Amino acid sequence: MCGIIGISNHKEAAQIAFLGLYALQHRGEEAAGISSYDGRDVHIIKNLGLVSDVFDDRSIQELKGHAAIGHCRYSTTGSSNLKNIQPFIATHKNRVMAIAHNGNLTNTETLYRQLEGKGSIFQTSMDSEIIVHLLARMRNGDMKEWFVEALSRLQGAFSLVFLVEDTIVGARDPQGFRPLCLGQLGESYILSSESCALDLIRAQFIREIEPGEIVFIKGKNIESVFLPHRDKAKRAHCIFEYVYFARPDSDIFQDNVYQVRKRLGAQLAKEHPVDADFVMAIPDSGNYAALGLAGALGLPLEAGIIRNHYVGRTFIQPTQFLRDFHVRVKLNPIRSVLQGKRIIVVEDSIVRGTTARNRVEDLRKAGAKEIHLRISCPPIQWPCFYGIDFPSKQELIASQKSVKEIGDFLKVDSLEYLSLAGMLSVVKNSKDFCHACFSGKYPVAIPKNTSKYLLEGVRQHIRGTSARG
Ligand code: 5GP
Ligand code: MG
């Protein structure tokens, strides 16, 4: 998963992109980058690490110009590779273009083989690079025509921002899998994965970029075109953005994430009530569903586990002692709250089961008498091919075990998940969502070989990289 931002017509474009990426940090903690255009040259700074590690005042000053785009990239299971950090830059016919992509294409392999057959040489193992190659092959017409033609060939999930000299281009796939919104700051326009970035820079939210829309922003002018197949495409917003991914203070898919999470919790309470002394969340991701669930059951909400926000991800954990230390320093249970209590613990989701199992063990050690675990989404049984880095079916605990077996594995007194129907009942326009990770109903054909690492495997052989966007 990734966060993307673009800004036009601002004398401190890179600074604004930097602040925007700060607000989007939760969408990608592995690497960050910004590219800007100053009327003559394209500048780029990108590296592994958090936004605050990659940039400082001096580097931001080097990113000159009135237009900039930025990207932050999610930590993945594969090895990291500097080449795969975005924005990705390519030069074609003396025109430099930078791209930042959120989502995963599903026809990557087909396009890759076609382009390679026509002589394209790839520098990275990112599906995003394919988009630049498609754009580079467009010869006729104006910029809008090439974008429509190139992006029409893509299948799968893409929210994109491009920097083409001083034009910022934003695009969203016809299903609208990933969010992308438009804001305004004085005479500048801003494109952002989530509206929380607009709030931080005091820009005004205008609207979401529509599924299948391509917007061209140059100076103060803004113009849209639409992908021809968008009318036939069924919308498929990622419902997991609401469950876990997006920030609660963002409005995406025409609803506020915090409010949706609270409603998921309230619905969970309705489906699986149980008596207890209090409700608590596994912080931070379970916080808002816990609030909704506690309210619906009329039970107090307590903070039974405290999270230390200063623990870096890059903590070196060479021994079991240090690994245990790392977990304790990050999340510490409060014995006086938990001792002898019957508690309902709310978690947003279970992927492999590691987090829930460890937290339950901590709560027991701290004296909890009964633990009723409630999950604010259905069991995740299917891998995602549209940008969430869920592991293979073998690693998804709910695809291997029944709810009862998972409960036994987690050593809880009861385990209940929200139903799919219940989840869909609390979102607006529920037919417009992708819930493939819960239902196995993939709205866009998935790659034939269902290993999502297929292409990476091929490329790994060549380049020794396996990063995903
Ligand atoms: P598990 O430990 O079961 O493998 O993962 C579940 C935990 O990871 C939950 O606490 C949830 O908040 C969090 N989570 C859910 N989806 C993702 C994801 O895509 N990436 C990361 N890093 N965490 C996730
Ligand atoms: Mg969590």
XYZ file of N, CA and C and ligand atoms in Angstrom, residues 244 282-286 307 331 346-349 355-356 359, ligand 2:
46
model
N -9.114 -0.788 8.301
C -7.770 -0.644 8.853
C -6.946 0.484 8.229
N -7.425 -3.287 21.076
C -5.988 -3.472 20.847
C -5.571 -2.215 20.076
N -4.744 -1.369 20.722
C -4.445 -0.079 20.097
C -3.500 -0.244 18.903
N -3.497 0.743 17.969
C -4.489 1.798 17.833
C -5.615 1.358 16.900
N -5.339 0.309 16.131
C -6.243 0.000 15.022
C -7.634 -0.432 15.484
N -7.766 -0.942 16.721
C -9.082 -1.366 17.193
C -9.850 -0.263 17.921
N -0.012 2.154 24.395
C 0.952 2.095 23.299
C 1.979 3.205 23.423
N 3.698 -2.003 23.414
C 2.338 -2.148 23.948
C 2.434 -2.754 25.344
N -11.444 -5.622 21.455
C -11.797 -5.372 20.057
C -10.535 -5.151 19.231
N -10.449 -5.891 18.131
C -9.326 -5.758 17.194
C -9.939 -5.519 15.818
N -9.259 -4.721 14.990
C -9.860 -4.418 13.677
C -9.870 -5.641 12.772
N -8.780 -6.415 12.789
C -8.690 -7.537 11.849
C -7.663 -8.546 12.337
N -0.603 -10.946 16.079
C -0.868 -9.826 16.988
C -1.868 -10.239 18.056
N -2.991 -10.797 17.616
C -4.047 -11.148 18.573
C -3.528 -12.163 19.595
N -1.228 -10.426 22.099
C -1.928 -9.494 23.006
C -2.772 -10.253 24.016
Mg -3.538 -3.520 14.789
